Short mmCIF file of C-alpha atoms and ligand atoms in Angstrom, two decimals:
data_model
loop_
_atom_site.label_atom_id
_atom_site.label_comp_id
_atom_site.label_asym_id
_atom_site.label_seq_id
_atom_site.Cartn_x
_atom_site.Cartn_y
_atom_site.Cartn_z
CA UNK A 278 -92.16 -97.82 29.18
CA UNK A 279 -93.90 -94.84 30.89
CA UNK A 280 -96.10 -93.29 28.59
CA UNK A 281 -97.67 -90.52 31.14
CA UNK A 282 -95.88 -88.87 33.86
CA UNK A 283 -98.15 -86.44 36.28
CA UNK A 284 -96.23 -84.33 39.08
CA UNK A 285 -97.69 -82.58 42.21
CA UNK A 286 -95.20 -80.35 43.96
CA UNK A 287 -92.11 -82.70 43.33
CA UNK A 288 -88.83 -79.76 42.51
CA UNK A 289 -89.25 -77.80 40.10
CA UNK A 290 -92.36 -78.48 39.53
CA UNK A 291 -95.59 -77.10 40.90
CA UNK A 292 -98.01 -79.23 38.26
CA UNK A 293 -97.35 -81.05 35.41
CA UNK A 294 -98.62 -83.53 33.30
CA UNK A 295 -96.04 -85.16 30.48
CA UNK A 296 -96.48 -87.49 27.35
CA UNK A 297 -93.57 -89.42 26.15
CA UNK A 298 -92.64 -91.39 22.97
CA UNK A 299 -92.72 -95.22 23.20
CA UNK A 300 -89.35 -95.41 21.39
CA UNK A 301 -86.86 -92.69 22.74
CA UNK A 302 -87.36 -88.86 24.38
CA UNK A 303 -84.86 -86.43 24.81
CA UNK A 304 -85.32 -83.97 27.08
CA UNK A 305 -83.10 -80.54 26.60
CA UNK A 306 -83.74 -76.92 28.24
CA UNK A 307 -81.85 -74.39 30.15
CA UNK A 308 -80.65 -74.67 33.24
CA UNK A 309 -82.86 -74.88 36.13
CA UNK A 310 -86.05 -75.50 34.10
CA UNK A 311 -86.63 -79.43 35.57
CA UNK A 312 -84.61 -81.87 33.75
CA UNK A 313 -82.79 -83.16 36.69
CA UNK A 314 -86.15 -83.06 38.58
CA UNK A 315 -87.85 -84.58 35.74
CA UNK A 316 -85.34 -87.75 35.80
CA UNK A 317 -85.44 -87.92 39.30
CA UNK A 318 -89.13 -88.13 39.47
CA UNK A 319 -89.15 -91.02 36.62
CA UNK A 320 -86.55 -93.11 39.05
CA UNK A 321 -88.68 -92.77 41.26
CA UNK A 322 -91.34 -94.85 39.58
CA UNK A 323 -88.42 -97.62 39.14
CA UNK A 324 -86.96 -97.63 42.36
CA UNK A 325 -89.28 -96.11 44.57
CA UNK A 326 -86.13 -93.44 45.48
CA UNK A 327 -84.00 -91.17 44.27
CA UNK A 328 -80.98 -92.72 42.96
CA UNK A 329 -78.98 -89.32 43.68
CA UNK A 330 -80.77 -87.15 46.41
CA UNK A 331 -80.24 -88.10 49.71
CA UNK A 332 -83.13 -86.92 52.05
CA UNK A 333 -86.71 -88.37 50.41
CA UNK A 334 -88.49 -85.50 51.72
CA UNK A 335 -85.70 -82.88 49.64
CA UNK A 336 -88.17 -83.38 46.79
CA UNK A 337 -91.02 -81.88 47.88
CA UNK A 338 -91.16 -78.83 46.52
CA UNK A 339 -90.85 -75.62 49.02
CA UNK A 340 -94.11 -74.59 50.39
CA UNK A 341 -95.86 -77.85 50.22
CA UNK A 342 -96.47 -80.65 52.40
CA UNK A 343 -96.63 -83.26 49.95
CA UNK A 344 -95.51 -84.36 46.39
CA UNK A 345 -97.23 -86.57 44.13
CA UNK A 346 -95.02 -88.58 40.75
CA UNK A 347 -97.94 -90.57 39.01
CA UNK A 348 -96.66 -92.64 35.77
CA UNK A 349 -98.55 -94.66 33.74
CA UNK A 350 -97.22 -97.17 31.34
CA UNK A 351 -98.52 -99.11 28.01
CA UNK A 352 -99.42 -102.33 30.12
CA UNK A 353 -102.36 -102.99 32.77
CA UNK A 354 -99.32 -103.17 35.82
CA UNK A 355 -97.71 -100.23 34.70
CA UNK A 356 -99.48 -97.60 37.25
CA UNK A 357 -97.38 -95.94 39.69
CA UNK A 358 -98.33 -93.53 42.50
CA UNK A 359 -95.71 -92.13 45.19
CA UNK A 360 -96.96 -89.72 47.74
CA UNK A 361 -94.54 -88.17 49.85
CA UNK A 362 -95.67 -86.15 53.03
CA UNK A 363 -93.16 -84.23 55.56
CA UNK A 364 -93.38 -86.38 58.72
CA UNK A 365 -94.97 -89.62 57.30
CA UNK A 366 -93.96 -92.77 55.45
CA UNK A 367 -94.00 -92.94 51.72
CA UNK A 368 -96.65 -94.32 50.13
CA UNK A 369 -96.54 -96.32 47.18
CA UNK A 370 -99.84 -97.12 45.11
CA UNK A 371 -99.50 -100.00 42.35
CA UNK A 372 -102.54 -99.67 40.25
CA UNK A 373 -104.29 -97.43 43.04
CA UNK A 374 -103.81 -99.95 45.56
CA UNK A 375 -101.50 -99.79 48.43
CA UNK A 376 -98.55 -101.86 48.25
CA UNK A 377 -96.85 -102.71 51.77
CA UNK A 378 -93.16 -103.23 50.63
CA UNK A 379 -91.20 -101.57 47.92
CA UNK A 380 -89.63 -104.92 46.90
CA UNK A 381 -92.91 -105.20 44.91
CA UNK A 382 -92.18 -101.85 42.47
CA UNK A 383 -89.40 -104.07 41.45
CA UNK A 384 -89.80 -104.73 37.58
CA UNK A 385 -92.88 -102.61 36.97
CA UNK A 386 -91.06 -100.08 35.32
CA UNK A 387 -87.96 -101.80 34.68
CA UNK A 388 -85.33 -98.59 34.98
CA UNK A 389 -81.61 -97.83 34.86
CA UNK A 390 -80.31 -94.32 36.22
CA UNK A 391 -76.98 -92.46 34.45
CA UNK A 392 -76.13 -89.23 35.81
CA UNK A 393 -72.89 -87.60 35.86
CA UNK A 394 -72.06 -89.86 38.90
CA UNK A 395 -72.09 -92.86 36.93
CA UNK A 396 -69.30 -91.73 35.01
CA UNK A 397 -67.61 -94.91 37.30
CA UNK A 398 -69.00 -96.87 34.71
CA UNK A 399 -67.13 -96.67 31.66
CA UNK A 400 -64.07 -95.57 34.02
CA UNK A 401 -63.96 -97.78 37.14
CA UNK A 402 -63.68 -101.05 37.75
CA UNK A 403 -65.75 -104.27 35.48
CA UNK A 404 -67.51 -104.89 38.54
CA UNK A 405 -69.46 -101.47 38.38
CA UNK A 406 -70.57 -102.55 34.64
CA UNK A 407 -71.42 -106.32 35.71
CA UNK A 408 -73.70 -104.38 38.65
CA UNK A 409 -75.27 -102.45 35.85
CA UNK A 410 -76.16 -104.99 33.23
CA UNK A 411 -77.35 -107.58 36.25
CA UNK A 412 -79.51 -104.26 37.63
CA UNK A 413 -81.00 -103.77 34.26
CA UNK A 414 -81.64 -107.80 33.15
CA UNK A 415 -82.86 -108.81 37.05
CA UNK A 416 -85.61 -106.36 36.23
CA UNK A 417 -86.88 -107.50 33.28
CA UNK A 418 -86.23 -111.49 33.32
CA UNK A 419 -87.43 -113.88 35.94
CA UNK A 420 -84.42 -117.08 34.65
CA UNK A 421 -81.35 -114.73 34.41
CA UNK A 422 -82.02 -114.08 38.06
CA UNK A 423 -81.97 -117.13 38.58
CA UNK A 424 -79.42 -118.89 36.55
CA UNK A 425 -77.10 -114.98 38.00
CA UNK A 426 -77.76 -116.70 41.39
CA UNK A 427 -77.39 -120.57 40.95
CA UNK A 428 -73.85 -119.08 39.43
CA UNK A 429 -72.70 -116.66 42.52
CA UNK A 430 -73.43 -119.82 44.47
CA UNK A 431 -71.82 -122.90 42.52
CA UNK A 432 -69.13 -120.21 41.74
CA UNK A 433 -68.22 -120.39 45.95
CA UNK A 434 -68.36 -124.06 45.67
CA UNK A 435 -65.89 -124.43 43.05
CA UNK A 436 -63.85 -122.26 44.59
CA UNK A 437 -64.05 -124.05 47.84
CA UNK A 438 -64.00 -127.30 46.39
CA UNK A 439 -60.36 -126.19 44.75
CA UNK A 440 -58.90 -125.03 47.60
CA UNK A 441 -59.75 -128.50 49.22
CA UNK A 442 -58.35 -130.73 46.83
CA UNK A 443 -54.94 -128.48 46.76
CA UNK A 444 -54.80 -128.84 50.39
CA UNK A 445 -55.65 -132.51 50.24
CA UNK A 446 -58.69 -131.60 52.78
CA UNK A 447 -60.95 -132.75 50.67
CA UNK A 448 -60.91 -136.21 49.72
CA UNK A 449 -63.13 -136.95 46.28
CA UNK A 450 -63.08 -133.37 45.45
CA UNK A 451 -62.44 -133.95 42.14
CA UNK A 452 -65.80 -135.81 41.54
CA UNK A 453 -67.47 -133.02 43.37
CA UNK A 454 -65.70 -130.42 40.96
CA UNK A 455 -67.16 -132.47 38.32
CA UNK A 456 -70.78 -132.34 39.43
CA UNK A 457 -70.26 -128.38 40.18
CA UNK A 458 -69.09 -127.96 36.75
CA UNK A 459 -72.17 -129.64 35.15
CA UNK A 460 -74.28 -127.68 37.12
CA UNK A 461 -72.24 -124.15 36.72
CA UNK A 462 -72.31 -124.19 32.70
CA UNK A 463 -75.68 -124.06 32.15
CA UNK A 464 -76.23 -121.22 34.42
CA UNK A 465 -73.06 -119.55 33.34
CA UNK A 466 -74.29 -119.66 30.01
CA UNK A 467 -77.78 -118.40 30.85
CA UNK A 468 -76.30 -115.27 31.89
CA UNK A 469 -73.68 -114.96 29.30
CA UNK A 470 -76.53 -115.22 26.63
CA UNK A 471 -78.82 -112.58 28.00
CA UNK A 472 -75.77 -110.35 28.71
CA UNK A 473 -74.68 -110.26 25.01
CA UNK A 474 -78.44 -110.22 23.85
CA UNK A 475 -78.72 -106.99 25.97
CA UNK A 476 -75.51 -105.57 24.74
CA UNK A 477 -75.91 -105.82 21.37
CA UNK A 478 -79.59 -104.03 21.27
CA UNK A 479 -77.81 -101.55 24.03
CA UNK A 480 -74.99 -100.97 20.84
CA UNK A 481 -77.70 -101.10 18.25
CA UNK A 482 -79.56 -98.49 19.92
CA UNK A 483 -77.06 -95.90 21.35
CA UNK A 484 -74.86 -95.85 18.10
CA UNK A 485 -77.83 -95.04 16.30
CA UNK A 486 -78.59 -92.50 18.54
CA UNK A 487 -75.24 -91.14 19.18
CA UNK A 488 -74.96 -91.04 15.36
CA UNK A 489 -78.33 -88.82 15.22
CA UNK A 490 -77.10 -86.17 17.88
CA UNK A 491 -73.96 -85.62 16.68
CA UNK A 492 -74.78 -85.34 13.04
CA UNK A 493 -72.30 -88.37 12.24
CA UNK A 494 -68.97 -85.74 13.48
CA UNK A 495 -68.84 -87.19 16.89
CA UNK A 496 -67.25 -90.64 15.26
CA UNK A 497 -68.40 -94.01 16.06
CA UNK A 498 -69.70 -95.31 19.66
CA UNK A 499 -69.16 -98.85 20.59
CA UNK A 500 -70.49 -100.96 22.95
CA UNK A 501 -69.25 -104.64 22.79
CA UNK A 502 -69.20 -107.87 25.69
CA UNK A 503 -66.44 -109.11 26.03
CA UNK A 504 -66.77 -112.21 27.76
CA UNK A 505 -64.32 -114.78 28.79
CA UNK A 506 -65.68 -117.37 26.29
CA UNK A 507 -66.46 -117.35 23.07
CA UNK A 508 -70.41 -116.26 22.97
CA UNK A 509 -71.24 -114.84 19.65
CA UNK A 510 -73.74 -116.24 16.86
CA UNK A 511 -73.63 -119.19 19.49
CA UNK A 512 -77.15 -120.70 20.70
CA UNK A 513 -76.80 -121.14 24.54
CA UNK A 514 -76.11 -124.86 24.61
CA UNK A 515 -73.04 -124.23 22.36
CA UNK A 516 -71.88 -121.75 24.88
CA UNK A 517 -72.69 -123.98 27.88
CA UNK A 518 -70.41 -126.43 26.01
CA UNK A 519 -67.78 -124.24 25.34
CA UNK A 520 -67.39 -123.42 28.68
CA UNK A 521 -67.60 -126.63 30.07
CA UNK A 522 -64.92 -127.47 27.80
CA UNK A 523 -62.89 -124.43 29.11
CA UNK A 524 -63.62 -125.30 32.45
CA UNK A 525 -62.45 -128.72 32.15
CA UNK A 526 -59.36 -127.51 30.35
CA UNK A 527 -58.51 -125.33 32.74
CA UNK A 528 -59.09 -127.43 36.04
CA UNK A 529 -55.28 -128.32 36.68
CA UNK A 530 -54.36 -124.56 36.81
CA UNK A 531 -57.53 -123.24 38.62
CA UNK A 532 -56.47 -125.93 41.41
CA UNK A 533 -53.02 -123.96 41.51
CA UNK A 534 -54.61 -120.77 42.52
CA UNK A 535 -57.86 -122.04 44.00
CA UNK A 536 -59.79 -119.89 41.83
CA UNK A 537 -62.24 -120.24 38.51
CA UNK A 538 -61.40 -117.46 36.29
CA UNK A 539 -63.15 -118.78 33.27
CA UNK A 540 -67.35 -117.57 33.99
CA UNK A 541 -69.62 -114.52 34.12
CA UNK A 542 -68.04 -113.22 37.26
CA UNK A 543 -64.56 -111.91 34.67
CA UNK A 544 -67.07 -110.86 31.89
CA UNK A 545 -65.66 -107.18 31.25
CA UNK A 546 -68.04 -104.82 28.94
CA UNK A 547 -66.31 -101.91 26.68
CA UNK A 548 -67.30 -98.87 25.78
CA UNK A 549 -65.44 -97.36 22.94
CA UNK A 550 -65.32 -94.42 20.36
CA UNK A 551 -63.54 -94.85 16.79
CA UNK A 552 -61.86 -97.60 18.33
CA UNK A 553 -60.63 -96.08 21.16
CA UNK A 554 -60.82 -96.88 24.44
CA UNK A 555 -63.33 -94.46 26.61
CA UNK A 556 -61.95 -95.81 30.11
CA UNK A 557 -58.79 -94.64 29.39
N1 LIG B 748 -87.65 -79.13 46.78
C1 LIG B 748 -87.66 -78.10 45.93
N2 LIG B 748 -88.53 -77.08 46.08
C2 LIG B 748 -88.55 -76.05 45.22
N3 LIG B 748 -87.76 -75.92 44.17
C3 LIG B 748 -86.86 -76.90 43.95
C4 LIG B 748 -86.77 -78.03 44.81
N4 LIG B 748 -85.78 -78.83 44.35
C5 LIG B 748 -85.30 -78.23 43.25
N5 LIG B 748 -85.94 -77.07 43.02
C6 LIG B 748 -85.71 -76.11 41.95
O1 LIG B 748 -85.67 -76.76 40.72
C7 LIG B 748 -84.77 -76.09 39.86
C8 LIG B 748 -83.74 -77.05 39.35
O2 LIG B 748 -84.35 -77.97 38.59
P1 LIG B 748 -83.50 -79.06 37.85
O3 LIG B 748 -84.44 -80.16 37.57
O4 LIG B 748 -82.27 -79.36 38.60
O5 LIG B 748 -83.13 -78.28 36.51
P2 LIG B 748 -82.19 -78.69 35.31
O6 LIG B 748 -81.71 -80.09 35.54
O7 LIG B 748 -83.04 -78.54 34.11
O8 LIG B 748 -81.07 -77.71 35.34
C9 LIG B 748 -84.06 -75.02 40.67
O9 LIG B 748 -84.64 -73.78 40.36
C10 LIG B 748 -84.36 -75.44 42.08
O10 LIG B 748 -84.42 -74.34 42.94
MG1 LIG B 749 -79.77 -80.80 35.78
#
C-alpha cells in the first residue's frame, strides 16, 4: 500500500506531494488535470515502467531534464525512488539505496494496472485473466509461485507422458503418469486455493464498491472462479484429492487426445452484472 506519493517533473506535474487512504482512493477531475499521469507514476513504483507509455523518457515533463516518482508505503521495504534523466539509465533507489536490477522492485509494491486497454480482460480470451490473477498472486506470495511453476512443468510431462503411452513409445508410462499425478495435485491445488481466496476478496471488495458509486442503480457486479474442480468451502487437501480423483478418472480419455484438461491451466474467471455475462 503506498501511503505517500512525491512527483518531480513526471507529466502533468511540476511538484507534488500526495497522501492516500490505506483502504481505497478514488481519484476523479477534469480532463487533463493528472489522473492518467498520476496512475502512471504509481505503476511505476510496481513495475519500474509504464505499463502504457512507450518511450521511458515521454514522462518527463517538458522543460526538464529529469523526473523524480518517490512512494512510500506502511512497511520498512516500502520506499521507492525512480529518477529518470534524458540520455541516462534509470535509476531505481529501494530504501535510498541503489538497486542494480529491476527484478528486485518485484513485490515491494505489489501492483496491478487496468486502463482502458485492459478491456481484453473481461472480453478476450481466459488466458488474459489467468495472466492477471498469476501477475497479481506472484507478487504477493512466495509458494503460489512456486506450486504455479512445479504445475506449468509437471503439466508438460503429463502431456508428454500421454502422448507416449498412445503411441506405445513409451513403455511404463502409465507408472510414470502415476507419479506425475501425485506430484501435479498438490501444486494444482496450491494454486487453485489462492486463486479462489483472491477472487472472492477481489468480489467482496469491488461489489461493495461498485455498489457505493453507483448508488445501488448500476445492479449487481460479480466476480466468481470458476475452476475446473470443485474448490469451494474446500481446505486444500480436499481439493488436491478431488482432483486427483478427477485426474485419475479421466486418464483413459486424456490418453485419447494426449492432453490434461482437468487443472489450473482451464481455470476460466467471470465477470458478470445482474447475472449477465460482461464478455458478451
Ligand atoms: N511529458 C510531459 N510534459 C508536460 N506535460 C505533459 C507530459 N505528459 C503529459 N503532459 C500533460 O499532462 C496533461 C494530461 O494529464 P493526464 O494525466 O493525462 O490527465 P487526465 O488523465 O486527468 O485527463 C496534459 O495537459 C498533457 O499535456
Ligand atoms: Mg486520463
Amino acid at each position: 500500500m503506498i501511503s505517500s506519493l512525491r512527483l518531480y517533473s513526471f507529466r502533468a506535474y511540476d511538484e507534488a506531494e500526495l497522501e492516500f487512504d490505506p483502504d481505497f482512493n478514488r481519484i476523479v477531475g477534469k480532463n487533463g488535470v493528472g489522473k492518467t499521469s498520476l496512475l502512471e507514476a504509481v505503476a511505476h513504483l510496481g513495475y519500474g515502467n509504464s505499463p502504457w507509455s512507450g518511450r521511458t523518457v515521454d514522462v518527463i515533463r517538458s522543460g526538464s531534464d529529469f523526473a523524480v516518482i518517490h512512494g512510500i508505503g506502511a512497511t520498512r521495504k516500502q520506499d521507492v525512488k525512480i529518477k529518470i534523466k534524458r540520455g541516462s539509465r534509470k535509476e531505481v533507489y529501494l530504501r535510498e539505496k541503489r538497486i542494480p536490477r529491476m527484478s528486485e522492485l518485484l513485490g515491494v509494491f505489489p501492483i496491478t494496472a487496468v486502463g482502458p486497454q485492459e478491456i481484453e480482460l473481461v472480453k478476450g480470451s481466459p488466458s488474459i485473466r489467468r495472466k492477471m490473477l498469476d501477475s497479481v498472486l506472484c507478487q504477493i506470495d512466495a509458494v503460489y509461485t512456486e506450486n504455479l511453476s512445479r504445475f506449468k512443468k509437471l503439466i508438460l510431462d503429463r502431456n508428454s507422458a500421454l502422448k507416449g503411452v498412445r503411441s506405445g513409445e513409451m513403455k511404463g508410462g502409465h507408472v510414470l503418469i502415476d507419479s506425475i499425478d501425485e506430484n501435479l495435485a498438490p501444486a494444482a491445488a496450491g494454486v487453485m486455493e489462492k486463486r479462489e481466496l483472491l477472487i472472492r476478496q477481489l468480489h467482496a471488495k469491488s461489489s461493495e464498491i461498485y455498489r457505493e458509486m453507483t448508488g445501488g442503480r448500476g445492479g449487481a457486479l460479480e466476480l466468481i472462479y470458476k475452476p475446473t474442480v470443485d474448490v469451494e468451502d474446500k481446505s486444500v487437501g480436499e481439493i488436491e484429492q478431488g482432483y486427483y480423483n478427477r485426474l485419475s478418472a479421466r486418464r483413459k480419455r486424456d490418453l485419447d487426445t494426449g492432453e490434461t484438461v482437468i487443472g489450473p491451466h482451464r481455470d476460466e474467471l467471470y465477470f458478470g452484472k445482474d447475472g449477465e455475462d460482461m464478455a458478451r
